[in-house]
mmCIF file of C-alpha atoms in Angstrom:
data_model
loop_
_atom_site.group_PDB
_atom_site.id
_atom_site.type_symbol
_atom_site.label_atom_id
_atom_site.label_comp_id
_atom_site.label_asym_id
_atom_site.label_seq_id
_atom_site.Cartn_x
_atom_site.Cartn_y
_atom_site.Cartn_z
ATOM 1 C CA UNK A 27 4.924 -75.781 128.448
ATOM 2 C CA UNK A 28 3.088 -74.776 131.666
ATOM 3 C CA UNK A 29 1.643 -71.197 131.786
ATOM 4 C CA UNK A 30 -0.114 -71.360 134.287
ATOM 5 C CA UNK A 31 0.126 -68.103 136.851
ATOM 6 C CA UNK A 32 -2.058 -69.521 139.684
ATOM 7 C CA UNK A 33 0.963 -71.284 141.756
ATOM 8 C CA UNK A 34 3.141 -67.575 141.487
ATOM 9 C CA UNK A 35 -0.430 -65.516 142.844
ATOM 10 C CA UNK A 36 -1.285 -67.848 144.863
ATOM 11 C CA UNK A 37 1.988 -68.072 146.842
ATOM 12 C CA UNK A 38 2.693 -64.267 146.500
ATOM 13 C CA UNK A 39 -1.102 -63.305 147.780
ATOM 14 C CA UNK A 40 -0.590 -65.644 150.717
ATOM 15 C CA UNK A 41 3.093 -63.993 151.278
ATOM 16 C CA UNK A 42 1.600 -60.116 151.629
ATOM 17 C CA UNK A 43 -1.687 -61.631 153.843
ATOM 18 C CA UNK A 44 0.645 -63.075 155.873
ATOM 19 C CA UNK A 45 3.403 -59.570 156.187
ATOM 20 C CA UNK A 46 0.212 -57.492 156.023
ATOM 21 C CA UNK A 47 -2.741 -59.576 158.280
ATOM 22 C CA UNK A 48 -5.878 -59.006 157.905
ATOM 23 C CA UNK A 49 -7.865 -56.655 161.033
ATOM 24 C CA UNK A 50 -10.902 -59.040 162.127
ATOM 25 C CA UNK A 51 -12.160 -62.193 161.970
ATOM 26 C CA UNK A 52 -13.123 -64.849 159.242
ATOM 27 C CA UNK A 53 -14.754 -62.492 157.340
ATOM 28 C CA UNK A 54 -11.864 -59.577 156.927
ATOM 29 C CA UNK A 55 -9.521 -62.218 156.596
ATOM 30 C CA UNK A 56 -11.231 -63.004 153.342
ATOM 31 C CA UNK A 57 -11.781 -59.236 152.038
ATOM 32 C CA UNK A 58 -8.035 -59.359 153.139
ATOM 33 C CA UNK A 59 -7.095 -62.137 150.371
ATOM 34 C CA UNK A 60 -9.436 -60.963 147.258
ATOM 35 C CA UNK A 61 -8.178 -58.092 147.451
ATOM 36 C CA UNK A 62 -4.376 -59.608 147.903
ATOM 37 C CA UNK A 63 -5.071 -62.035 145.268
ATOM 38 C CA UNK A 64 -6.413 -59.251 143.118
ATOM 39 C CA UNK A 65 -3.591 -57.135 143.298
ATOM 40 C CA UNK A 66 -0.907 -59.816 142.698
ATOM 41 C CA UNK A 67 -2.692 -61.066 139.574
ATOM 42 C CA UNK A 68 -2.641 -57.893 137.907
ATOM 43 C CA UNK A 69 0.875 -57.629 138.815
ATOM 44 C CA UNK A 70 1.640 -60.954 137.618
ATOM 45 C CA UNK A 71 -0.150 -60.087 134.588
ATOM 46 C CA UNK A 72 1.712 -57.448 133.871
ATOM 47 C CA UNK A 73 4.993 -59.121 134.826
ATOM 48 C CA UNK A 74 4.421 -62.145 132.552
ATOM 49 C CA UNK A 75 2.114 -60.866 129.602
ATOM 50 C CA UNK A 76 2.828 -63.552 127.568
ATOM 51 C CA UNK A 77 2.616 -67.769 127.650
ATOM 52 C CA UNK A 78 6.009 -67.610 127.001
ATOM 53 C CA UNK A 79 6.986 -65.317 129.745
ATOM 54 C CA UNK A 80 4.666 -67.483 132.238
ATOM 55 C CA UNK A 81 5.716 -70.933 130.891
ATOM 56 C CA UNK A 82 9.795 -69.422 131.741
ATOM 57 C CA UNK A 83 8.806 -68.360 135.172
ATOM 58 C CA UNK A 84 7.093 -71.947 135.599
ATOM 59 C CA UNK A 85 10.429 -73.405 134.647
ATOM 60 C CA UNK A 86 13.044 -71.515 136.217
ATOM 61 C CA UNK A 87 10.935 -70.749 139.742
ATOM 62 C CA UNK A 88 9.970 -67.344 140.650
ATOM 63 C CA UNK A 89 12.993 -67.240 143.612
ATOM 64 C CA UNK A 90 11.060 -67.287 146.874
ATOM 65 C CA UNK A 91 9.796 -65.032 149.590
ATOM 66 C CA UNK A 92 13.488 -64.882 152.022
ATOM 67 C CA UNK A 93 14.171 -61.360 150.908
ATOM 68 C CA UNK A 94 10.925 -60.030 151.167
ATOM 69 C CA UNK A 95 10.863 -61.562 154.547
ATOM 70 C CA UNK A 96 13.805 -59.302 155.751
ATOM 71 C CA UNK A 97 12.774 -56.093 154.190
ATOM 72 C CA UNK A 98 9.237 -56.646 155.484
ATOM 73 C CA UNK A 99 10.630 -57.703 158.974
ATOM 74 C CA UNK A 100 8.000 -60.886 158.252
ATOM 75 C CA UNK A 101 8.305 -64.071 160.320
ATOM 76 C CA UNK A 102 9.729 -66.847 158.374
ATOM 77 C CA UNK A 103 8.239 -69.922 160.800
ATOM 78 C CA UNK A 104 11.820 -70.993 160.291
ATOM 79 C CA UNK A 105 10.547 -73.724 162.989
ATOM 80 C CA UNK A 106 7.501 -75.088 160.761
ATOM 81 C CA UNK A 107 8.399 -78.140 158.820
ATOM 82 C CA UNK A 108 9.800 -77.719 155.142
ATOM 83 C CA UNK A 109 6.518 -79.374 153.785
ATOM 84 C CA UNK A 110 4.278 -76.220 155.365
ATOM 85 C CA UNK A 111 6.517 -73.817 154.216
ATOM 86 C CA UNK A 112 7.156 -74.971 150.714
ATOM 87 C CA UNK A 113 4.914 -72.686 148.812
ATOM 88 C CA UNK A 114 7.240 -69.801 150.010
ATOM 89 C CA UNK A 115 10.178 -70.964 146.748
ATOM 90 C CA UNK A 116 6.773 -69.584 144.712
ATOM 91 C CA UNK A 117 6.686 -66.206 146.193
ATOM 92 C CA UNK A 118 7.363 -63.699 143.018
ATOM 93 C CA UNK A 119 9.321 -60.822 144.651
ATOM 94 C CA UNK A 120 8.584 -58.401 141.624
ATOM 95 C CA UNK A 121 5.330 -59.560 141.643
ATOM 96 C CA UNK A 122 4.801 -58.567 144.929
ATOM 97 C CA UNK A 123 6.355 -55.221 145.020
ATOM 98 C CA UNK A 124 4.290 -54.346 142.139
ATOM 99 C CA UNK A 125 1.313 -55.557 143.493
ATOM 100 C CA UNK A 126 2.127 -53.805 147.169
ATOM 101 C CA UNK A 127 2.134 -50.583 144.993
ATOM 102 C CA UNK A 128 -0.877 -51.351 143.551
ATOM 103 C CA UNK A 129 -2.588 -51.969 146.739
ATOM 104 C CA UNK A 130 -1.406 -48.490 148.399
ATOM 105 C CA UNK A 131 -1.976 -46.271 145.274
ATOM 106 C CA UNK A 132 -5.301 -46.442 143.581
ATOM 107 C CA UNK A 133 -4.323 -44.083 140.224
ATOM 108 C CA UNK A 134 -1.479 -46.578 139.621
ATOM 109 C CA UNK A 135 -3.934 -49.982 140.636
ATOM 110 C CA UNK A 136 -6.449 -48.397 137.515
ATOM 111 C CA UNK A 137 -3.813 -47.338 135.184
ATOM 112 C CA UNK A 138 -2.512 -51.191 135.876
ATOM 113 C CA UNK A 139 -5.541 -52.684 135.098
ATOM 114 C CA UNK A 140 -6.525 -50.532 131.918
ATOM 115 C CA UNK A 141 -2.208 -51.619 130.667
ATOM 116 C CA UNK A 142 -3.811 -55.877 131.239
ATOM 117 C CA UNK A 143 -5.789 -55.168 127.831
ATOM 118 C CA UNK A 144 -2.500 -55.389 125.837
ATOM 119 C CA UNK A 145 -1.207 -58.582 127.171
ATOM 120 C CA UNK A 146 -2.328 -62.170 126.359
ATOM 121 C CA UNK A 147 -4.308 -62.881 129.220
ATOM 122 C CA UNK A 148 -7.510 -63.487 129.774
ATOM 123 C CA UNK A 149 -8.066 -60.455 131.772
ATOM 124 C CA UNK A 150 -12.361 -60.297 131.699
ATOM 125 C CA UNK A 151 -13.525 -56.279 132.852
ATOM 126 C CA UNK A 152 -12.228 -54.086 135.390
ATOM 127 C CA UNK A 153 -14.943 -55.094 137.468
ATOM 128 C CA UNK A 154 -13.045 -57.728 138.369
ATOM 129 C CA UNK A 155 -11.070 -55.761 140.221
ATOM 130 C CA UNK A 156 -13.293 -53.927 142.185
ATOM 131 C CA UNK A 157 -11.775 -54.845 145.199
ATOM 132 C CA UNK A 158 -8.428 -53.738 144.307
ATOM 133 C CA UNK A 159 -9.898 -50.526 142.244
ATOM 134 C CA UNK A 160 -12.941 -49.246 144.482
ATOM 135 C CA UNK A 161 -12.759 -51.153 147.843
ATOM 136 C CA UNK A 162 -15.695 -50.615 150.340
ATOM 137 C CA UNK A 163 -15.660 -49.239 154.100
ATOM 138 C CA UNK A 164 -15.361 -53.004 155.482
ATOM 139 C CA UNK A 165 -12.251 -54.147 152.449
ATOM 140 C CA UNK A 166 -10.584 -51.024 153.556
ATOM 141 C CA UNK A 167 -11.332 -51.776 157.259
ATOM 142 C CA UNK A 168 -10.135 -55.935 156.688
ATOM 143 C CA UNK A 169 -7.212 -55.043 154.753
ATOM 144 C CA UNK A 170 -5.656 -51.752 157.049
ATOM 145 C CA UNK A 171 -2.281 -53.366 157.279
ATOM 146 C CA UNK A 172 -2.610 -54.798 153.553
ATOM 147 C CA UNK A 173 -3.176 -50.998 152.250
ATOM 148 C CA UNK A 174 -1.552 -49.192 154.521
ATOM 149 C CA UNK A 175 1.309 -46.897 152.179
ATOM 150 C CA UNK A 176 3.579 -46.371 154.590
ATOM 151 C CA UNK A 177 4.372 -49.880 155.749
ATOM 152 C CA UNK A 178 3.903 -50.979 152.048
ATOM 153 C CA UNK A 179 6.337 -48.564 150.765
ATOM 154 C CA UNK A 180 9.849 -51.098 151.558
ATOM 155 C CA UNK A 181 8.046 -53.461 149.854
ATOM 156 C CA UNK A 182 6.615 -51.466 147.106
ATOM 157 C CA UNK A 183 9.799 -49.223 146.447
ATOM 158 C CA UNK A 184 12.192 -52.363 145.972
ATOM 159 C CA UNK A 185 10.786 -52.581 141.711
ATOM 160 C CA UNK A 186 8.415 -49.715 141.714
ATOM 161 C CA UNK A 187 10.426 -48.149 139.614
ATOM 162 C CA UNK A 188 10.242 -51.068 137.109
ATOM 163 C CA UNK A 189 6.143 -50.857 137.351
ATOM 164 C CA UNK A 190 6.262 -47.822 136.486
ATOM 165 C CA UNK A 191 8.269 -48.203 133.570
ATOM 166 C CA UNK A 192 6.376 -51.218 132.171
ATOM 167 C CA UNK A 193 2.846 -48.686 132.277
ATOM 168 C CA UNK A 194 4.402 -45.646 130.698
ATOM 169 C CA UNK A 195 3.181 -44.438 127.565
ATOM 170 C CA UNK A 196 4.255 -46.282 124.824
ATOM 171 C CA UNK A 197 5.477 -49.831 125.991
ATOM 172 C CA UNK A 198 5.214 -52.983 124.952
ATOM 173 C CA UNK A 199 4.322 -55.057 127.262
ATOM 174 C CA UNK A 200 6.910 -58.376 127.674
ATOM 175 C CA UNK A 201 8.758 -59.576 130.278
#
């Protein structure tokens, strides 16, 4: 069984750097996706914490970025060909409300990353995260749309309530 996340962060990083562009050139727009990419694999982490839950969402599809697109008022590219716009169908829409909260609320990114102990993944330290947990001047400055709470919070509110849930005291985390 695949369990293999990297199709379901990739797609979902790319989704919010595209919503949420980066402020700059080559160089923002690359603090702009580590810290993206950062934030949606913690989410996804948390979201799938097991091979089991990650091999499911491999075989039944995450469901794709369209209603994400309305709520964030994102363009589509309805008019690019269905071959460019294919890795849309792997856009996780939990997976990136959770990691839109993330990105806007610090206290909730660390108590995120401290819950990734208790799942199966191979999660490394929190330094790995130190763009999402501690960003610098010029992430912050790159990624002004990306962390920006207010035009997050459509985005982040739609399972927020299910984030916050899965870090409470107490839980288990599964899918």
């Amino acid at each position: 069984m695949l369990t293999d996340l990297s199709p379901l962060i990739a797609a979902t990083a790319r989704w919010l750097t595209v919503a949420y562009p980066p402020s700059g050139g080559a160089l923002a727009s690359a603090l702009c996706e580590a810290q993206a990419r950062q934030a949606v694999t913690v989410a996804a982490w948390l979201r799938y914490p097991t091979d089991i839950d990650a091999g499911l969402v491999a075989m039944a599809g995450p469901g794709g970025a369209a209603r994400l697109d309305w709520i964030a008022g994102a363009d589509p590219a309805g008019d690019e060909p269905a071959e460019e716009s294919a890795w849309r169908t792997w856009v996780d829409e939990v997976v990136a409300s959770w990691a839109a909260g993330l990105l806007a609320d610090p206290d909730l990114a660390a108590r995120a990353v401290d819950a990734l102990a208790e799942g199966e993944h191979d999660c490394g330290t929190p330094a790995e995260f130190r763009r999402l947990l501690d960003p610098g001047d010029g992430d912050r400055r790159a990624a002004a749309l990306l962390r920006h709470p207010d035009l997050l919070a459509s985005v982040a509110a739609l399972h927020g309530d299910q984030l916050l849930d899965r870090l409470g005291p107490g839980r288990a985390l599964a899918a």
